[in-house]
XYZ file of C-alpha atoms in Angstrom:
564
model
C 41.870 3.126 60.243
C 39.668 5.180 62.561
C 36.000 4.306 62.756
C 34.888 7.874 62.052
C 36.733 7.789 58.709
C 33.530 6.153 57.476
C 30.954 8.368 59.212
C 28.057 6.928 57.197
C 28.369 3.725 59.182
C 27.247 5.570 62.296
C 23.994 6.788 60.698
C 21.421 4.203 59.514
C 20.383 4.767 55.882
C 17.975 2.722 53.745
C 19.493 -0.504 52.503
C 20.314 -0.831 48.778
C 17.195 -2.928 48.246
C 15.028 -0.231 49.854
C 16.569 2.444 47.610
C 15.995 0.260 44.568
C 12.387 -0.296 45.627
C 11.887 3.433 46.071
C 13.360 4.176 42.627
C 11.215 1.443 41.086
C 8.141 2.933 42.754
C 8.965 6.409 41.387
C 9.472 4.936 37.914
C 6.194 3.063 38.155
C 4.379 6.309 38.992
C 6.102 8.065 36.055
C 5.115 5.266 33.669
C 1.536 5.178 34.985
C 1.174 8.939 34.419
C 2.556 8.621 30.886
C 0.175 5.728 30.092
C -2.766 7.782 31.398
C -2.072 10.429 28.735
C -1.561 8.088 25.770
C -4.016 6.855 23.165
C -3.089 4.500 20.361
C -5.343 3.483 17.466
C -5.467 2.158 13.909
C -7.987 3.094 11.225
C -9.611 0.296 9.209
C -11.849 0.639 6.166
C -12.702 -0.518 2.678
C -10.782 1.287 -0.104
C -12.196 4.735 -0.965
C -14.147 5.128 2.284
C -11.983 8.192 3.025
C -9.442 6.732 5.454
C -6.454 8.771 4.341
C -8.613 11.915 4.243
C -9.775 11.312 7.820
C -6.166 10.714 8.877
C -5.158 14.069 7.391
C -7.998 15.862 9.166
C -7.137 14.318 12.535
C -3.594 15.605 12.032
C -5.006 19.008 11.093
C -7.043 19.273 14.301
C -4.138 17.871 16.303
C -1.988 20.744 15.072
C 0.479 18.315 13.465
C -0.061 19.864 10.021
C -1.395 23.280 9.033
C -3.097 22.370 5.775
C -4.652 19.038 4.842
C -3.337 17.374 1.686
C -5.350 15.952 -1.164
C -5.048 12.198 -1.560
C -5.459 12.210 -5.324
C -3.323 15.297 -5.585
C -3.111 17.606 -8.552
C 0.291 19.118 -9.220
C -0.669 22.290 -7.372
C -1.786 20.372 -4.283
C 0.368 18.808 -1.611
C 0.298 15.052 -1.069
C -1.314 13.404 1.915
C 1.148 13.168 4.802
C 0.522 9.462 5.387
C 0.970 8.514 1.692
C 4.706 9.218 1.411
C 5.736 6.452 -0.984
C 6.026 7.534 -4.643
C 3.679 4.809 -5.862
C 1.045 5.863 -3.282
C 1.202 9.430 -4.560
C 0.908 8.306 -8.188
C -2.112 6.070 -7.611
C -3.857 7.929 -4.779
C -3.985 4.846 -2.519
C -2.331 3.728 0.721
C -0.108 0.679 0.209
C 2.009 0.732 3.363
C 1.310 1.309 7.043
C 2.652 4.489 8.594
C 2.816 5.869 12.121
C 1.734 9.413 12.924
C 2.281 10.821 16.410
C 0.812 14.102 17.627
C -0.612 15.757 20.732
C -4.226 16.776 21.243
C -6.167 17.748 24.341
C -3.242 16.978 26.627
C -2.895 13.436 25.203
C -0.100 11.858 23.163
C -1.815 10.175 20.210
C -0.206 7.395 18.172
C -2.183 6.967 14.957
C -1.332 3.808 13.014
C -2.437 4.398 9.437
C -3.067 1.155 7.551
C -3.446 0.273 3.846
C -7.095 0.159 2.797
C -6.422 -1.980 -0.264
C -7.269 -5.652 0.295
C -4.005 -6.756 -1.340
C -2.208 -5.404 1.741
C -4.451 -6.837 4.457
C -1.522 -8.708 6.016
C 0.312 -5.405 6.617
C -2.897 -4.140 8.248
C -3.068 -7.237 10.456
C 0.489 -6.680 11.677
C -0.314 -3.048 12.476
C -3.459 -4.008 14.411
C -1.233 -6.187 16.612
C 0.322 -2.935 17.884
C -2.968 -1.026 18.361
C -5.067 -0.549 21.514
C -8.150 0.713 19.658
C -9.550 0.631 16.123
C -11.524 3.271 14.248
C -13.809 1.666 11.656
C -14.545 4.072 8.826
C -17.811 3.486 6.944
C -19.038 5.159 3.751
C -22.504 6.594 4.532
C -23.819 5.684 1.066
C -22.360 2.156 0.857
C -22.507 0.973 4.466
C -20.416 -2.050 5.438
C -18.184 -3.288 2.613
C -16.190 -6.552 2.226
C -12.764 -5.308 3.350
C -14.308 -3.569 6.375
C -15.960 -6.828 7.425
C -12.703 -8.751 6.962
C -10.692 -6.286 9.063
C -13.442 -6.183 11.680
C -12.942 -9.936 12.183
C -9.233 -9.302 12.888
C -10.159 -6.642 15.464
C -12.652 -9.060 16.998
C -9.942 -11.724 17.402
C -7.962 -9.236 19.488
C -11.056 -7.886 21.332
C -10.095 -4.363 20.271
C -12.473 -1.526 21.173
C -13.979 -0.308 17.890
C -15.091 3.266 17.241
C -17.193 3.825 14.119
C -16.984 7.004 12.026
C -19.694 7.133 9.352
C -18.152 9.318 6.678
C -19.324 11.323 3.635
C -22.550 12.560 5.231
C -22.274 15.602 2.943
C -23.076 13.332 -0.017
C -26.256 11.339 -0.802
C -26.352 8.671 1.895
C -28.435 5.990 3.545
C -30.614 6.711 6.552
C -28.531 6.931 9.751
C -30.818 4.484 11.595
C -30.423 1.953 8.751
C -26.637 2.196 9.041
C -26.773 1.564 12.803
C -29.039 -1.415 12.231
C -26.668 -2.874 9.612
C -23.721 -2.692 12.041
C -25.762 -4.420 14.755
C -27.160 -7.143 12.476
C -24.053 -7.950 10.422
C -21.258 -7.448 12.937
C -23.092 -8.380 16.126
C -22.034 -5.104 17.756
C -24.287 -2.986 19.911
C -24.236 0.638 18.746
C -24.421 3.944 20.577
C -24.701 7.162 18.539
C -22.393 9.656 20.269
C -23.475 12.342 17.847
C -26.328 12.626 15.371
C -26.328 14.212 11.915
C -28.528 17.178 11.094
C -29.508 16.524 7.498
C -27.587 14.587 4.836
C -26.103 15.310 1.422
C -26.328 18.948 0.329
C -28.438 19.660 3.430
C -25.916 18.293 5.929
C -25.607 21.195 8.361
C -23.838 19.710 11.354
C -24.078 17.244 14.235
C -25.671 17.066 17.662
C -23.194 16.057 20.369
C -25.199 13.860 22.756
C -22.433 13.933 25.375
C -22.430 17.704 25.744
C -26.044 18.274 24.596
C -24.754 20.791 22.053
C -25.433 21.348 18.358
C -22.424 22.010 16.102
C -23.351 23.861 12.913
C -20.533 24.012 10.401
C -19.454 26.306 7.609
C -17.457 24.777 4.796
C -13.829 25.829 4.323
C -12.127 25.749 0.923
C -11.852 22.045 0.020
C -11.688 21.253 3.738
C -8.055 22.375 3.941
C -8.553 24.354 7.128
C -10.500 23.585 10.298
C -14.252 23.985 9.746
C -15.809 27.078 11.311
C -18.096 25.774 13.988
C -21.096 27.461 15.642
C -21.941 25.748 18.938
C -25.505 26.118 20.242
C -27.061 24.561 23.334
C -29.884 22.165 22.468
C -32.599 24.248 24.149
C -31.524 27.555 22.601
C -34.409 29.078 20.573
C -31.876 30.391 18.004
C -31.410 26.830 16.739
C -34.849 26.649 15.124
C -34.207 29.932 13.308
C -30.878 28.692 11.925
C -32.325 25.514 10.387
C -34.982 24.968 7.716
C -38.297 24.156 9.352
C -38.588 20.624 7.938
C -34.949 19.853 8.841
C -35.486 21.023 12.410
C -38.656 18.923 12.736
C -36.894 15.832 11.364
C -33.980 16.380 13.753
C -36.311 16.579 16.774
C -38.198 13.431 15.719
C -34.997 11.431 15.267
C -33.642 12.529 18.657
C -36.872 11.436 20.328
C -36.693 8.055 18.589
C -33.052 7.625 19.618
C -33.837 8.271 23.275
C -36.693 5.730 23.189
C -35.088 2.810 21.320
C -31.345 3.470 21.590
C -29.068 1.455 23.880
C -27.336 3.450 26.655
C -23.568 3.818 26.445
C -21.644 1.143 28.395
C -17.888 1.816 28.393
C -17.152 -1.662 29.760
C -18.817 -3.181 26.676
C -16.955 -0.711 24.426
C -13.613 -1.752 25.898
C -14.489 -5.422 25.493
C -15.168 -4.825 21.797
C -18.899 -5.590 22.153
C -20.325 -2.076 21.688
C -19.221 0.579 19.225
C -19.620 4.324 19.773
C -20.802 5.766 16.431
C -19.976 9.194 15.021
C -21.365 10.870 11.903
C -19.465 13.421 9.850
C -17.580 14.345 6.708
C -13.805 14.114 6.743
C -13.531 15.990 3.445
C -15.324 19.079 4.792
C -14.072 18.574 8.391
C -17.656 18.311 9.694
C -17.721 16.278 12.917
C -13.979 15.514 13.052
C -13.201 17.575 16.160
C -16.189 16.282 18.211
C -15.085 12.754 17.290
C -11.531 13.405 18.493
C -12.765 14.895 21.787
C -15.036 11.921 22.552
C -12.443 9.381 21.440
C -9.946 10.677 24.013
C -12.534 10.184 26.757
C -13.734 6.723 25.699
C -10.665 4.995 24.213
C -8.607 2.354 25.949
C -5.276 3.462 27.334
C -2.282 1.195 26.553
C -2.988 -2.224 28.067
C -1.313 -5.527 28.892
C 0.226 -7.844 26.261
C 0.510 -11.627 26.471
C 4.004 -13.092 26.691
C 5.863 -16.225 27.767
C 5.806 -14.725 31.295
C 2.036 -14.115 31.198
C 0.269 -10.791 30.649
C 2.737 -7.891 30.954
C 1.180 -4.709 32.321
C 2.417 -1.398 30.854
C 3.535 -0.269 34.337
C 5.930 -3.235 34.607
C 9.140 -1.266 35.193
C 11.438 -3.187 32.827
C 11.339 -1.956 29.234
C 9.853 -4.399 26.708
C 8.580 -4.046 23.162
C 8.059 -5.937 19.909
C 8.691 -5.287 16.219
C 5.466 -5.176 14.203
C 6.732 -3.655 10.968
C 9.936 -3.198 8.969
C 10.338 -0.598 6.244
C 13.230 -0.293 3.808
C 14.303 2.932 2.104
C 12.084 5.420 3.919
C 14.969 7.784 3.213
C 16.087 6.879 -0.342
C 19.263 8.980 0.008
C 20.575 6.744 2.790
C 19.049 3.371 1.806
C 18.002 2.882 5.409
C 15.943 0.180 7.095
C 13.688 1.025 10.019
C 12.082 -1.327 12.552
C 8.777 -0.101 14.017
C 8.654 -1.093 17.694
C 5.574 -0.938 19.905
C 6.629 -0.072 23.472
C 4.714 -2.468 25.746
C 6.087 -1.772 29.222
C 8.583 0.299 31.178
C 10.380 3.383 29.966
C 12.450 3.486 26.805
C 15.545 5.688 26.931
C 17.999 6.599 24.206
C 21.261 4.610 24.317
C 19.753 1.941 26.566
C 21.003 -1.639 26.196
C 18.415 -4.360 25.578
C 18.321 -8.096 24.939
C 17.119 -9.483 21.624
C 14.922 -12.476 22.510
C 15.316 -14.447 19.281
C 19.101 -14.208 18.911
C 20.094 -13.708 22.547
C 22.270 -10.766 21.514
C 22.720 -7.550 23.479
C 21.883 -4.420 21.473
C 22.464 -0.752 22.219
C 19.606 1.403 20.911
C 21.537 4.542 20.072
C 19.445 6.137 17.307
C 15.764 5.916 18.298
C 13.384 8.000 16.216
C 9.933 9.482 16.559
C 8.037 8.581 13.391
C 5.731 10.866 11.457
C 5.021 9.147 8.135
C 8.311 9.508 6.198
C 9.608 12.224 8.525
C 11.589 11.338 11.627
C 13.274 13.062 14.513
C 15.474 11.806 17.336
C 13.814 11.073 20.676
C 15.204 10.667 24.177
C 12.444 8.572 25.758
C 9.187 6.763 25.073
C 6.477 5.029 27.087
C 3.944 2.179 26.630
C 1.660 2.826 23.687
C 4.325 4.773 21.790
C 5.867 3.535 18.561
C 9.562 4.149 18.016
C 11.699 3.681 14.933
C 15.001 1.820 15.302
C 17.754 1.634 12.728
C 17.726 -1.945 11.453
C 20.911 -3.207 9.792
C 19.381 -6.664 9.296
C 19.060 -7.673 12.967
C 15.276 -7.421 13.409
C 12.456 -9.537 12.011
C 8.712 -8.967 12.301
C 7.510 -10.311 15.650
C 10.869 -9.941 17.437
C 10.813 -9.033 21.146
C 13.372 -6.758 22.796
C 13.516 -6.524 26.579
C 15.402 -5.545 29.724
C 15.475 -7.648 32.871
C 13.867 -11.076 32.952
C 13.640 -12.800 29.572
C 10.227 -12.835 27.927
C 8.842 -13.060 24.408
C 5.609 -11.628 23.054
C 3.279 -13.569 20.812
C 4.516 -13.797 17.233
C 2.689 -12.336 14.237
C 1.546 -15.024 11.780
C 1.765 -15.090 7.966
C -1.450 -15.995 6.153
C -2.028 -18.130 3.074
C -1.163 -16.253 -0.146
C -3.286 -16.718 -3.259
C -0.953 -15.679 -6.102
C 2.462 -17.154 -6.891
C 5.115 -16.163 -9.394
C 8.816 -16.703 -10.051
C 10.672 -13.388 -9.838
C 13.382 -13.336 -12.485
C 16.370 -11.042 -12.866
C 17.209 -10.846 -16.604
C 20.388 -8.853 -15.991
C 23.164 -10.975 -14.347
C 25.275 -7.863 -13.671
C 22.570 -6.723 -11.217
C 22.703 -9.958 -9.194
C 23.900 -8.338 -5.935
C 21.323 -5.534 -6.086
C 18.617 -8.086 -6.902
C 19.546 -10.284 -3.927
C 19.718 -7.304 -1.571
C 16.375 -5.912 -2.726
C 14.589 -9.255 -2.427
C 16.081 -9.843 1.034
C 15.113 -6.420 2.394
C 11.580 -6.420 0.938
C 11.104 -9.938 2.345
C 12.206 -8.758 5.796
C 9.693 -5.929 5.857
C 6.850 -8.263 4.845
C 6.041 -6.502 1.554
C 5.474 -9.994 0.149
C 6.094 -13.583 1.238
C 8.973 -15.325 -0.515
C 9.370 -19.041 -1.058
C 11.885 -21.194 -2.914
C 11.682 -24.322 -5.041
C 13.033 -27.549 -3.549
C 14.656 -28.154 -6.949
C 18.189 -26.776 -6.501
C 18.399 -25.975 -10.227
C 15.590 -23.397 -9.801
C 17.066 -20.591 -7.724
C 14.674 -17.790 -8.622
C 12.598 -16.691 -5.614
C 8.857 -17.359 -5.689
C 6.776 -14.313 -4.764
C 3.677 -15.321 -2.784
C 1.054 -12.594 -2.469
C -2.513 -11.948 -1.391
C -3.167 -9.712 -4.406
C -1.709 -8.655 -7.748
C -0.846 -5.174 -6.482
C 1.758 -6.667 -4.142
C 3.652 -7.988 -7.182
C 3.501 -4.566 -8.820
C 4.800 -2.848 -5.665
C 7.753 -5.271 -5.384
C 8.740 -4.741 -9.018
C 8.248 -0.961 -8.747
C 10.391 -0.739 -5.631
C 13.116 -3.055 -6.941
C 13.462 -0.775 -9.953
C 13.122 2.543 -8.118
C 15.080 1.732 -4.943
C 17.598 -0.875 -6.110
C 17.920 -0.173 -9.850
C 16.845 -3.707 -10.816
C 14.399 -4.457 -13.604
C 12.577 -7.773 -13.126
C 10.008 -9.943 -14.836
C 7.405 -12.337 -13.441
C 6.594 -15.908 -14.440
C 3.198 -16.741 -12.979
C 2.621 -20.153 -11.391
C -0.759 -21.952 -11.616
C -1.460 -22.130 -7.879
C -3.983 -20.334 -5.634
C -3.649 -22.114 -2.265
C -0.685 -22.546 0.119
C -0.629 -24.858 3.136
C 2.169 -25.285 5.685
C 2.938 -28.864 6.702
C 2.598 -29.338 10.446
C 5.355 -31.660 11.606
C 7.768 -30.457 8.921
C 9.741 -32.499 6.428
C 9.548 -35.641 8.547
C 5.746 -35.634 8.413
C 5.853 -34.999 4.654
C 8.282 -37.875 3.998
C 5.956 -40.335 5.773
C 3.220 -39.550 3.226
C 5.412 -40.455 0.259
C 4.752 -39.138 -3.218
C 2.171 -36.350 -3.476
C 0.083 -35.620 -6.567
C -1.610 -32.350 -7.665
C 0.620 -30.207 -5.432
C 4.032 -28.538 -5.605
C 6.383 -28.712 -2.638
C 8.330 -25.514 -1.874
C 10.033 -24.109 1.207
C 9.392 -20.820 2.981
C 12.060 -18.341 4.100
C 12.680 -20.451 7.221
C 13.227 -23.638 5.188
C 9.892 -25.209 6.216
C 7.790 -27.271 3.757
C 4.805 -25.589 2.072
C 2.443 -27.288 -0.376
C 1.002 -25.263 -3.265
C -2.317 -26.332 -4.794
C -4.179 -25.194 -7.882
C -7.388 -24.870 -5.876
C -9.005 -25.622 -2.525
C -10.498 -28.871 -3.879
C -7.005 -30.310 -4.505
C -5.980 -29.399 -0.942
C -9.040 -31.114 0.532
C -8.463 -34.161 -1.660
C -4.925 -34.583 -0.292
C -6.192 -34.308 3.289
C -8.858 -36.960 2.680
C -6.269 -39.262 1.017
C -3.784 -38.780 3.887
C -5.750 -38.098 7.105
C -2.556 -38.288 9.196
C -1.143 -35.221 7.391
C -1.968 -31.921 9.113
C -1.922 -28.768 6.990
C -2.291 -25.152 8.116
C -3.319 -22.001 6.217
C -1.283 -19.949 8.706
C 2.494 -20.253 9.018
C 3.432 -21.733 12.429
C 4.741 -19.045 14.756
C 6.872 -19.404 17.855
C 6.586 -16.719 20.512
C 8.808 -13.881 19.370
C 11.236 -16.263 17.685
C 12.276 -17.085 14.149
C 10.953 -20.597 13.465
C 13.625 -23.250 13.174
C 13.636 -25.293 9.970
C 11.221 -28.099 10.628
C-alpha cells in the first residue's frame, strides 16, 4: 500500500493523550463556570417559624411561581408548593424534604426544603448532608427555639455557612439588638446585620440595606401573594425623614449609629467557616425584606465545594462525574407508584443516558431518565453540574448514602441513622393484603420514613417501627393506607433507648445473658439493644465494661453495612 494512502502520517498532530488532556481542560472550564453560577442551601427552623412561607416567597421572587400559596390553606387558596403530600396539606406542616430549583440573578439556585417538625429531624439531617449553606429562620417574637438549636448543632458539625433570617417583624417582636445578642451568646456565632428593620409590629415600614446604603420602604400586597411594592431611597435623601414618623426616624438613626460603633465588621472568611452569620430582618408573609435577602445571599453564599471520600476530598471541578443519594421518596406520582432517588451531584458533569458505577453493589447502571425536581413536579433534564440535585428512577437499586461514580472508584461518607425513642410492632390484620403490606414497609424503609427493626424471635415476624416521634408512626400508617391500600395497627413497646452493639453478634455473645434489655436486629441484620430508659443502658455498660454501645448506627463509606 502506498505511503500517501495514509496522508495523516505525514503531518504531525497532537497525540491521543494530548487531545484527551485538551478535552479534559475544556470540560474543567465548563464545570468551573457552572459551579460559579450555582448556590445550594437548606432552610432550618423550629416549627411555625414560617419556613414554608419563606420558601414560597423565595420561589415567588425567583419567578418559579406567580402566586404564593397559603400553608394552612382554605379551600379557595392554593397549597404551598413545597408541601405536596396530602397529609402535609391537611395538617399545614412539612413532613418530608423537597427540592426546589429555580434561577435568580443569573444563578441556578437549589433550595432544599426540610421538615420543621422535630419528629422528622433525621430527614433534615440527611438533607443537610447535601447542602452547601443553611438559612436559619428565627421567629422575631420567640428568638431561638429548641429545634433551631438542635439543627444548628448539625450544621456546626458540617461547618456549614449559616445565614439568619429573623422573620415576622410585622408582628410584636423582641428588640433586634436582643435577638443578635441571643444568637451570639447561645450559639457562639458572631453576627453581622446585613440589613436593619425600620420599626416593628404594626409600625414595621421596611429595612435598611447596609450593603447598598439604601432604605427599602414596602407597601403590603394582598396576603403577601404578590411581590411587595418597594420604594428605594438613598440613606442621605431628605425625602426619607418626610416618609417616616418623626419618632421612628429618630429611633432608626440612633440604632444605625449604635450598630456602626459596636457591631462587628463582615468577614466572609468567617461566614464560610460557619463562625459568623449574616443576619437579615423581614417578614416572609408580607414579602418585606425577602428580595434584599436573596440578593445578598447570592453574593455571600458558598458555591458548591469539595466532599470527603475514600479518595480524599473531591473538588467539584474533578472531571469525572460523582454523586451520592441523600434521600429516597416513594409514590411522588401516585398514578405510577414510582420511587425516586435524590442525588447530589458532587463533581464532573452529569449527562442523560450516561453509564455509571454503583459503589456499593459494583453494578453498572445507565441513567436514562434523569429528572429536574420541583417539589412533586418533575421534568426531564439533559445535564447537571455540582451543586445540582437530580431525581433518578429507583426500582429498588439505591439506598440512602449510596455513591455513584465514573472513572476511579470512590465512595462518599455514609449518612448515619440516629437512636430512635419510640418503638412499636406494626401489625397487618388482613392476611389477604400481605404482599401490599410487605411492599409498603420495604419501600418506606428504603426512603428513611422510619427505621425498621425485627425481633430475634423467629415466631415474631411483625416489623418493629423505630421512630424519633409519634408523628412518624402516623405518617407510616397514613401512607400505607393511602398509597398501598393497607390498614394497620400498632402495638407499642415499652422502650425509649436504642443502642447498636459495636463488634456485632460475636461481641454480644461474649457478654452472655443480658437483663433489662431486648435484643433485636436492624434492617442489615446487626444487633441492637432496646432499653426502657437511659439508666438501664448505663447500668449494662457499667456491668459489662468490655461491651461498646453506640447511639448511632455504624456506617461504612457509601456502602450497605454487612451483617456483623
